Short mmCIF file of C-alpha atoms and ligand atoms in Angstrom, two decimals:
data_model
loop_
_atom_site.label_atom_id
_atom_site.label_comp_id
_atom_site.label_asym_id
_atom_site.label_seq_id
_atom_site.Cartn_x
_atom_site.Cartn_y
_atom_site.Cartn_z
CA MET A 1 -157.22 53.79 172.52
CA LYS A 2 -157.48 57.54 172.96
CA ASN A 3 -155.87 58.14 169.54
CA PHE A 4 -158.20 55.61 168.03
CA LEU A 5 -161.22 57.47 169.46
CA ILE A 6 -159.92 60.79 168.15
CA LEU A 7 -159.49 59.26 164.72
CA LEU A 8 -162.97 57.84 164.91
CA VAL A 9 -164.42 61.25 165.82
CA LEU A 10 -162.46 62.93 163.02
CA GLY A 11 -163.66 60.28 160.65
CA THR A 12 -167.25 60.91 161.69
CA LEU A 13 -166.77 64.66 161.31
CA SER A 14 -165.42 64.32 157.84
CA PHE A 15 -168.51 62.29 156.89
CA GLY A 16 -170.69 65.03 158.41
CA SER A 17 -169.36 67.65 155.99
CA PRO A 18 -169.35 65.92 152.60
CA SER A 19 -166.49 66.32 150.17
CA PRO A 20 -167.41 67.64 146.69
CA ALA A 21 -167.50 64.05 145.44
CA GLN A 22 -169.98 63.07 148.14
CA GLN A 23 -172.17 66.09 147.42
CA VAL A 24 -172.96 64.74 143.97
CA GLU A 25 -174.33 61.46 145.32
CA PRO A 26 -177.89 60.98 144.05
CA ASN A 27 -180.62 62.07 146.41
CA TYR A 28 -182.71 59.20 147.74
CA GLU A 29 -184.48 61.09 150.53
CA GLU A 30 -187.93 62.65 150.29
CA SER A 31 -186.59 65.40 152.55
CA GLY A 32 -184.00 66.14 149.86
CA VAL A 33 -186.65 66.82 147.19
CA PRO A 34 -186.73 70.58 146.56
CA ASP A 35 -189.93 72.62 146.66
CA TYR A 36 -191.27 72.77 143.16
CA SER A 37 -194.41 73.67 141.30
CA LEU A 38 -195.41 71.87 138.14
CA PRO A 39 -196.37 73.60 134.89
CA ASP A 40 -200.11 73.21 134.27
CA PRO A 41 -200.96 70.93 131.34
CA LEU A 42 -204.27 72.79 130.97
CA ARG A 43 -202.84 76.28 130.65
CA PHE A 44 -201.60 77.74 127.36
CA GLU A 45 -198.08 79.15 127.33
CA ALA A 46 -199.50 82.62 126.68
CA GLY A 47 -201.94 82.21 129.58
CA GLY A 48 -205.53 81.16 129.17
CA GLN A 49 -207.18 78.01 130.42
CA VAL A 50 -207.91 74.88 128.42
CA ASN A 51 -211.61 74.30 129.04
CA HIS A 52 -212.67 72.05 126.19
CA VAL A 53 -211.34 69.12 124.23
CA GLU A 54 -210.91 71.45 121.19
CA ASP A 55 -208.65 73.74 123.27
CA TRP A 56 -206.70 70.70 124.41
CA LEU A 57 -205.97 69.71 120.82
CA GLU A 58 -204.29 73.13 120.39
CA ARG A 59 -202.52 72.92 123.75
CA ARG A 60 -201.39 69.41 122.84
CA LYS A 61 -199.57 70.75 119.75
CA GLU A 62 -197.90 73.38 121.90
CA LEU A 63 -196.69 70.73 124.36
CA VAL A 64 -195.39 68.40 121.64
CA THR A 65 -193.40 71.31 120.21
CA LEU A 66 -191.97 72.14 123.65
CA PHE A 67 -190.91 68.53 124.26
CA GLU A 68 -189.36 68.40 120.79
CA LYS A 69 -187.43 71.59 121.33
CA HIS A 70 -186.27 71.13 124.91
CA VAL A 71 -186.13 67.39 125.55
CA TYR A 72 -186.19 64.81 122.75
CA GLY A 73 -185.52 66.77 119.56
CA LYS A 74 -187.66 66.89 116.45
CA SER A 75 -187.83 63.78 114.28
CA PRO A 76 -188.20 64.18 110.52
CA ASP A 77 -191.43 63.33 108.75
CA TRP A 78 -191.02 60.01 106.99
CA ASP A 79 -190.78 60.56 103.25
CA GLY A 80 -189.06 57.38 102.13
CA GLU A 81 -190.11 53.89 101.05
CA LEU A 82 -190.78 50.96 103.31
CA HIS A 83 -190.41 47.42 102.06
CA ALA A 84 -191.05 44.28 104.14
CA GLU A 85 -189.17 41.05 103.45
CA THR A 86 -190.27 37.83 105.15
CA LEU A 87 -187.21 36.05 106.58
CA PHE A 88 -188.90 32.97 108.03
CA GLU A 89 -192.37 31.85 108.96
CA ASN A 90 -193.58 29.14 111.31
CA PRO A 91 -197.37 28.67 111.34
CA ASN A 92 -197.04 25.75 113.78
CA PHE A 93 -195.38 27.49 116.65
CA LEU A 94 -196.29 26.30 120.20
CA ALA A 95 -197.70 23.04 118.84
CA GLY A 96 -199.88 24.89 116.35
CA LYS A 97 -201.38 27.33 118.85
CA ALA A 98 -199.52 30.25 117.34
CA SER A 99 -197.49 31.59 114.44
CA ARG A 100 -194.06 33.11 114.61
CA LYS A 101 -192.35 34.97 111.84
CA GLY A 102 -189.35 37.11 111.11
CA VAL A 103 -189.73 40.18 108.91
CA ARG A 104 -186.99 42.54 107.76
CA LEU A 105 -188.17 46.12 107.29
CA HIS A 106 -186.11 47.98 104.69
CA LEU A 107 -186.29 51.77 104.87
CA LYS A 108 -185.04 53.54 101.76
CA ARG A 109 -184.63 57.23 101.22
CA ASN A 110 -182.58 59.16 98.66
CA GLY A 111 -180.42 56.18 97.81
CA ARG A 112 -179.72 55.32 101.45
CA GLU A 113 -181.04 52.27 103.26
CA VAL A 114 -181.30 50.92 106.78
CA PHE A 115 -183.16 47.82 107.89
CA PHE A 116 -184.38 46.28 111.08
CA ASP A 117 -185.75 42.84 111.84
CA LEU A 118 -189.06 42.20 113.55
CA LEU A 119 -189.99 39.09 115.47
CA LEU A 120 -193.75 38.53 115.44
CA PHE A 121 -195.83 36.08 117.47
CA TYR A 122 -199.60 35.74 117.23
CA PRO A 123 -202.29 33.25 118.19
CA ASN A 124 -203.76 31.14 115.39
CA THR A 125 -207.29 32.27 116.10
CA GLY A 126 -208.15 33.02 112.49
CA GLN A 127 -209.27 36.49 113.64
CA PRO A 128 -207.22 39.69 113.83
CA VAL A 129 -205.94 40.23 117.37
CA PRO A 130 -204.68 43.14 119.48
CA ALA A 131 -200.94 43.19 120.08
CA PHE A 132 -198.04 44.56 122.11
CA LEU A 133 -195.10 46.16 120.37
CA GLY A 134 -191.79 46.78 122.10
CA LEU A 135 -188.10 47.29 121.45
CA ASN A 136 -185.76 44.79 123.10
CA PHE A 137 -182.27 45.38 124.50
CA TYR A 138 -180.24 42.39 123.36
CA GLY A 139 -181.57 41.14 120.03
CA ASN A 140 -184.54 39.10 118.80
CA HIS A 141 -182.70 35.81 119.31
CA THR A 142 -182.90 36.46 123.08
CA LEU A 143 -186.66 35.91 122.71
CA ALA A 144 -186.17 32.53 120.97
CA SER A 145 -184.74 29.28 122.24
CA ASP A 146 -184.22 27.80 118.76
CA ALA A 147 -181.81 28.71 115.98
CA GLN A 148 -184.40 30.01 113.47
CA VAL A 149 -184.03 33.56 114.76
CA PRO A 150 -180.58 34.84 113.77
CA VAL A 151 -178.28 36.89 115.99
CA THR A 152 -178.36 40.50 114.79
CA GLU A 153 -175.34 41.72 112.85
CA ALA A 154 -176.02 45.35 113.62
CA TRP A 155 -172.77 45.45 115.56
CA ILE A 156 -170.76 44.54 112.50
CA ARG A 157 -172.68 46.93 110.24
CA ASN A 158 -172.28 49.81 112.64
CA ASN A 159 -168.59 49.24 113.28
CA GLU A 160 -166.68 48.54 116.43
CA ALA A 161 -167.35 51.90 117.99
CA MET A 162 -170.36 50.23 119.57
CA GLY A 163 -168.10 47.82 121.33
CA SER A 164 -167.76 50.04 124.35
CA SER A 165 -171.42 50.83 124.72
CA GLY A 166 -172.72 47.56 126.23
CA ASN A 167 -175.77 45.55 125.20
CA ARG A 168 -173.83 43.77 122.43
CA ALA A 169 -175.85 40.93 120.90
CA SER A 170 -174.29 37.47 120.99
CA GLU A 171 -175.23 33.79 120.56
CA ALA A 172 -174.73 33.34 124.30
CA GLY A 173 -177.88 35.39 124.86
CA ARG A 174 -180.18 33.09 122.90
CA GLY A 175 -183.49 32.58 124.74
CA LYS A 176 -182.26 34.44 127.82
CA ARG A 177 -184.94 37.16 127.69
CA ILE A 178 -187.98 34.92 127.26
CA PRO A 179 -188.97 35.52 130.92
CA ASN A 180 -189.05 39.25 130.17
CA TRP A 181 -191.17 38.67 127.04
CA PRO A 182 -193.52 35.84 128.09
CA TYR A 183 -194.97 35.27 124.64
CA GLU A 184 -196.72 32.06 125.63
CA ALA A 185 -198.78 33.82 128.30
CA ILE A 186 -199.39 36.77 125.96
CA ILE A 187 -200.61 34.47 123.19
CA SER A 188 -202.81 32.45 125.53
CA ARG A 189 -204.51 35.70 126.55
CA GLY A 190 -205.32 36.35 122.88
CA TYR A 191 -202.65 38.94 122.06
CA GLY A 192 -199.86 39.13 119.55
CA LEU A 193 -196.35 40.35 120.32
CA VAL A 194 -193.95 42.21 118.04
CA SER A 195 -190.42 42.96 119.12
CA LEU A 196 -187.26 44.32 117.56
CA TYR A 197 -183.73 45.07 118.66
CA TYR A 198 -183.27 48.75 119.51
CA GLY A 199 -179.64 48.76 118.36
CA GLU A 200 -180.79 48.11 114.78
CA VAL A 201 -183.01 51.19 114.86
CA ASP A 202 -180.35 53.41 116.34
CA PRO A 203 -177.14 52.17 117.93
CA ASP A 204 -176.87 53.28 121.53
CA PHE A 205 -173.74 55.39 121.39
CA ASP A 206 -172.83 58.93 120.47
CA ASP A 207 -172.03 58.47 116.79
CA GLY A 208 -172.62 61.99 115.53
CA PHE A 209 -175.71 60.90 113.56
CA ARG A 210 -173.86 58.50 111.27
CA ASN A 211 -175.66 55.23 112.03
CA GLY A 212 -179.15 53.83 112.38
CA VAL A 213 -182.18 55.79 111.26
CA HIS A 214 -180.26 59.07 111.60
CA ALA A 215 -178.22 57.97 108.58
CA LEU A 216 -181.33 58.25 106.38
CA TYR A 217 -181.36 62.01 106.98
CA PRO A 218 -177.78 63.21 106.43
CA GLU A 219 -179.04 66.75 105.83
CA GLU A 220 -180.30 66.88 109.44
CA ARG A 221 -177.17 68.05 111.18
CA ARG A 222 -176.83 67.65 114.91
CA ASN A 223 -178.14 70.93 116.32
CA GLU A 224 -179.67 72.10 119.56
CA ALA A 225 -183.11 70.68 118.84
CA SER A 226 -182.43 67.74 116.52
CA TRP A 227 -183.55 64.21 117.31
CA GLY A 228 -181.57 62.19 119.78
CA SER A 229 -181.57 58.40 120.08
CA ILE A 230 -184.77 58.22 122.14
CA ALA A 231 -186.58 60.08 119.35
CA GLY A 232 -184.86 57.77 116.84
CA TRP A 233 -186.10 54.65 118.64
CA ALA A 234 -189.61 56.13 118.84
CA TRP A 235 -189.49 57.00 115.14
CA GLY A 236 -188.55 53.39 114.39
CA LEU A 237 -191.62 52.20 116.34
CA SER A 238 -193.77 54.36 114.08
CA ARG A 239 -192.25 52.71 111.01
CA VAL A 240 -193.11 49.32 112.50
CA MET A 241 -196.65 50.62 112.94
CA ASP A 242 -196.69 51.63 109.23
CA PHE A 243 -195.94 48.01 108.41
CA LEU A 244 -198.35 46.50 110.95
CA GLU A 245 -201.22 48.44 109.40
CA SER A 246 -200.90 46.17 106.37
CA GLU A 247 -200.79 42.88 108.31
CA SER A 248 -203.93 40.74 108.32
CA TRP A 249 -203.39 38.97 111.68
CA ILE A 250 -203.43 42.17 113.73
CA GLN A 251 -205.98 44.80 114.76
CA PRO A 252 -203.83 47.86 114.06
CA GLU A 253 -206.23 50.07 116.04
CA LYS A 254 -205.38 47.96 119.10
CA VAL A 255 -201.62 48.15 119.35
CA ALA A 256 -200.07 48.79 122.77
CA VAL A 257 -196.55 50.19 122.63
CA LEU A 258 -194.40 49.20 125.56
CA GLY A 259 -190.83 49.70 126.72
CA HIS A 260 -188.57 49.17 129.69
CA SER A 261 -186.21 51.79 131.06
CA ARG A 262 -184.57 53.84 128.25
CA LEU A 263 -186.93 52.01 125.93
CA GLY A 264 -189.81 53.03 128.22
CA LYS A 265 -188.79 56.63 127.58
CA ALA A 266 -188.88 55.80 123.85
CA ALA A 267 -192.32 54.13 124.14
CA LEU A 268 -193.73 57.22 125.86
CA TRP A 269 -192.31 59.54 123.22
CA ALA A 270 -193.64 57.24 120.47
CA GLY A 271 -197.09 57.35 122.05
CA ALA A 272 -196.91 61.14 122.39
CA VAL A 273 -196.08 61.85 118.75
CA ASP A 274 -197.94 58.99 117.09
CA THR A 275 -201.55 58.67 118.19
CA ARG A 276 -201.97 55.41 116.27
CA PHE A 277 -200.61 53.71 119.40
CA ALA A 278 -203.85 52.95 121.21
CA LEU A 279 -202.28 52.20 124.58
CA VAL A 280 -198.89 53.15 125.99
CA ILE A 281 -196.86 51.38 128.68
CA SER A 282 -193.83 52.73 130.53
CA ASN A 283 -191.94 50.13 132.55
CA ASN A 284 -189.41 51.70 134.96
CA SER A 285 -188.73 54.57 132.54
CA GLY A 286 -187.57 57.04 135.22
CA CYS A 287 -185.76 60.25 134.35
CA GLY A 288 -186.67 61.57 130.90
CA GLY A 289 -189.58 59.09 130.97
CA ALA A 290 -192.46 59.06 133.44
CA ALA A 291 -190.64 60.55 136.48
CA LEU A 292 -190.94 64.24 137.31
CA SER A 293 -187.65 66.02 136.57
CA ARG A 294 -188.27 68.72 139.17
CA ARG A 295 -188.06 66.24 142.05
CA LYS A 296 -184.36 65.64 141.41
CA TYR A 297 -184.70 62.24 143.08
CA GLY A 298 -182.38 59.44 141.94
CA GLU A 299 -181.26 60.13 138.38
CA THR A 300 -181.40 63.83 137.50
CA VAL A 301 -181.41 65.75 134.23
CA ALA A 302 -177.72 66.63 134.68
CA ARG A 303 -176.74 63.02 135.32
CA ILE A 304 -178.64 61.60 132.38
CA ASN A 305 -177.29 64.23 129.99
CA ARG A 306 -173.73 63.63 131.11
CA SER A 307 -173.95 59.84 130.88
CA PHE A 308 -176.02 59.63 127.70
CA PRO A 309 -175.40 62.79 125.65
CA HIS A 310 -176.89 61.19 122.52
CA TRP A 311 -180.31 60.36 123.99
CA PHE A 312 -181.83 63.84 123.99
CA ALA A 313 -181.79 67.11 122.08
CA ALA A 314 -178.71 69.13 123.03
CA ASN A 315 -181.07 71.80 124.42
CA PHE A 316 -181.93 69.50 127.32
CA ASN A 317 -178.48 70.32 128.76
CA GLN A 318 -179.71 73.80 129.58
CA TYR A 319 -181.70 72.25 132.40
CA ASN A 320 -178.84 70.47 134.13
CA GLU A 321 -179.21 71.53 137.79
CA ASN A 322 -181.81 73.97 136.45
CA GLU A 323 -185.00 71.90 136.32
CA ALA A 324 -187.26 74.73 137.45
CA ALA A 325 -186.52 76.50 134.17
CA LEU A 326 -187.92 73.61 132.09
CA PRO A 327 -191.06 74.85 130.33
CA ILE A 328 -192.57 71.36 130.73
CA ASP A 329 -192.32 68.39 133.07
CA GLN A 330 -192.92 64.71 132.47
CA HIS A 331 -196.55 64.60 133.70
CA GLN A 332 -197.31 66.60 130.57
CA LEU A 333 -195.74 63.85 128.50
CA LEU A 334 -198.17 61.35 130.08
CA ALA A 335 -201.01 63.81 129.45
CA LEU A 336 -200.19 63.73 125.72
CA MET A 337 -201.58 60.18 125.63
CA ALA A 338 -205.07 61.35 126.64
CA PRO A 339 -207.69 60.12 126.02
CA ARG A 340 -205.77 56.92 125.22
CA PRO A 341 -204.90 54.73 128.21
CA VAL A 342 -201.37 54.87 129.62
CA TYR A 343 -199.77 52.60 132.23
CA VAL A 344 -196.76 53.48 134.38
CA ALA A 345 -194.95 50.82 136.42
CA SER A 346 -192.19 51.16 138.99
CA GLY A 347 -190.07 48.75 141.01
CA VAL A 348 -189.91 49.65 144.69
CA GLU A 349 -186.15 49.11 144.88
CA ASP A 350 -185.52 50.97 141.62
CA ARG A 351 -184.98 54.28 143.39
CA TRP A 352 -182.78 55.54 140.54
CA ALA A 353 -186.01 55.78 138.47
CA ASP A 354 -187.92 57.57 141.29
CA PRO A 355 -191.04 55.39 141.74
CA ARG A 356 -192.82 58.14 143.67
CA GLY A 357 -191.99 60.71 141.00
CA GLU A 358 -193.49 58.34 138.42
CA PHE A 359 -196.67 58.02 140.46
CA LEU A 360 -197.00 61.77 141.08
CA SER A 361 -196.62 62.28 137.36
CA CYS A 362 -199.70 60.06 136.80
CA VAL A 363 -201.69 62.12 139.32
CA ALA A 364 -200.64 65.41 137.72
CA ALA A 365 -201.59 64.15 134.23
CA SER A 366 -205.10 63.18 135.37
CA PRO A 367 -206.85 66.58 134.90
CA VAL A 368 -206.37 66.16 131.14
CA TYR A 369 -208.24 62.85 131.26
CA ALA A 370 -210.95 64.55 133.34
CA LEU A 371 -211.38 67.03 130.49
CA PHE A 372 -212.40 64.04 128.37
CA GLY A 373 -214.76 62.86 131.11
CA LEU A 374 -212.38 60.02 131.98
CA GLN A 375 -210.77 58.96 135.21
CA GLY A 376 -206.99 59.19 134.94
CA MET A 377 -205.24 57.90 138.08
CA PRO A 378 -207.96 56.66 140.48
CA VAL A 379 -206.02 57.52 143.66
CA THR A 380 -203.89 60.43 144.87
CA ALA A 381 -201.83 58.48 147.45
CA GLN A 382 -199.21 56.11 146.07
CA PRO A 383 -200.67 52.58 146.22
CA PRO A 384 -198.94 49.95 148.38
CA VAL A 385 -196.43 47.61 146.78
CA ASP A 386 -198.01 45.04 144.43
CA GLU A 387 -201.45 46.70 144.47
CA PRO A 388 -202.08 48.07 140.99
CA GLU A 389 -204.56 50.89 140.37
CA MET A 390 -206.17 51.19 136.96
CA GLY A 391 -208.21 54.01 135.54
CA HIS A 392 -207.39 55.41 132.13
CA ILE A 393 -204.01 55.81 133.76
CA GLY A 394 -202.70 52.63 135.38
CA TYR A 395 -199.92 52.43 137.95
CA HIS A 396 -198.20 49.86 140.10
CA VAL A 397 -195.09 49.73 142.18
CA ARG A 398 -194.06 46.11 142.42
CA SER A 399 -191.65 44.42 144.78
CA GLY A 400 -188.11 44.17 143.51
CA GLY A 401 -185.92 46.33 141.35
CA HIS A 402 -185.33 47.41 137.79
CA GLY A 403 -186.72 44.96 135.24
CA LEU A 404 -189.59 43.90 133.01
CA LEU A 405 -191.06 40.93 134.87
CA PRO A 406 -193.96 38.49 134.47
CA TYR A 407 -195.80 40.38 137.23
CA ASP A 408 -195.62 43.56 135.14
CA TRP A 409 -196.96 41.70 132.09
CA GLU A 410 -199.93 40.34 134.08
CA GLN A 411 -200.97 43.90 134.86
CA TYR A 412 -200.44 45.06 131.26
CA LEU A 413 -202.60 42.21 129.99
CA ASP A 414 -205.35 43.07 132.50
CA PHE A 415 -205.10 46.75 131.57
CA ALA A 416 -205.29 45.92 127.86
CA ASP A 417 -208.30 43.62 128.48
CA MET A 418 -209.96 46.48 130.34
CA HIS A 419 -209.47 48.98 127.52
CA PHE A 420 -209.49 46.96 124.30
C1 GCU B 1 -179.38 53.84 133.06
C2 GCU B 1 -179.95 55.22 132.86
C3 GCU B 1 -181.47 55.21 132.94
C4 GCU B 1 -182.04 54.16 132.01
C5 GCU B 1 -181.38 52.83 132.29
C6 GCU B 1 -181.79 51.70 131.33
O1 GCU B 1 -179.58 53.42 134.36
O2 GCU B 1 -179.40 56.06 133.82
O3 GCU B 1 -181.98 56.47 132.58
O4 GCU B 1 -183.44 54.12 132.13
O5 GCU B 1 -179.98 52.95 132.16
O6 GCU B 1 -182.14 51.97 130.20
O7 GCU B 1 -181.68 50.56 131.75
#
């Protein structure tokens, strides 16, 4: 018994002084958040206050350049040709209430071509409608219960190297993601929905720029500030927008871009660089998305760079365990949406994405909305679970964990109704 107690005490002691492996456990305690001060969105790098909307437009350019250089990398200006091919069309979807169609977007540049397939749903109102646009994780067929929507072959085109990277599309997934993309509810509220598989835009693995949209720009070698996959996904969303501008069923000036998790990071970056997106929604985007990097809560800059080296510009590595040196933080990314509305949503159990850091980011972006005479985040204390707050910045922390759920969509629809 005595020996047992000694062992127990020793065991406790060894927990008290963590081994190196234990020291790198993510921090999930508020008391473990370091002291930090955030860079001011309304202060020029050279000093000098942003006092007017005209100043902000200059400051905005400065911030975009900083995010390009230090975080996401700079995407090329599109100088190729876009061609849309209709794959299938069903004007009698949902017993005639809606239309559904499949469109393949071909992007050609200097003899090279990539394509990605869009799945479009819209109400048969006879009038152009506002719409949501978002990348999906597992393929368009996961948003369809019938066989008309084919399983993507991006895996085959992009070779087996993707095999190890997860999120492989397969027939087994057909219809499985409809709860995450509740098109019936979206349509009945008078909105369209456009979705596409992110792996067709840029496969989610470190391929040295050979596949996806990167392949259109072979002269853009991987360097410290070149575009990573998040920027590639965002760039693809802009090409979809190019196409949507020519569609008669949609109001292109009322397109909300939305994404979950890594695709929430991509939606935010798309909204930052392309102001045609009239409303921007980040669902559980976390580190490198809506959450403040300086809090080092849950996923950190070092962790994300080590796990996903292809997502960001290589320069972002300079800030591993060195967040205070970042010239920007993610509240300034949210501020880049101003005066357009932006919504940030967290899941209370999704601590990896730092729900509180996402909320504080909304608060810290609000002075830029105030410059436009608009209310950003209406409150400064994090709202209780399942109690959304909506100004020109919207926020909720819902019960449950990581995911894009019908509850989230209800808030996005309300927020879109409020602003469109
Ligand atoms: C990982 C990653 C997150 C990301 C998430 C996702 O958890 O660490 O940064 O948001 O995957 O995309 O689901």
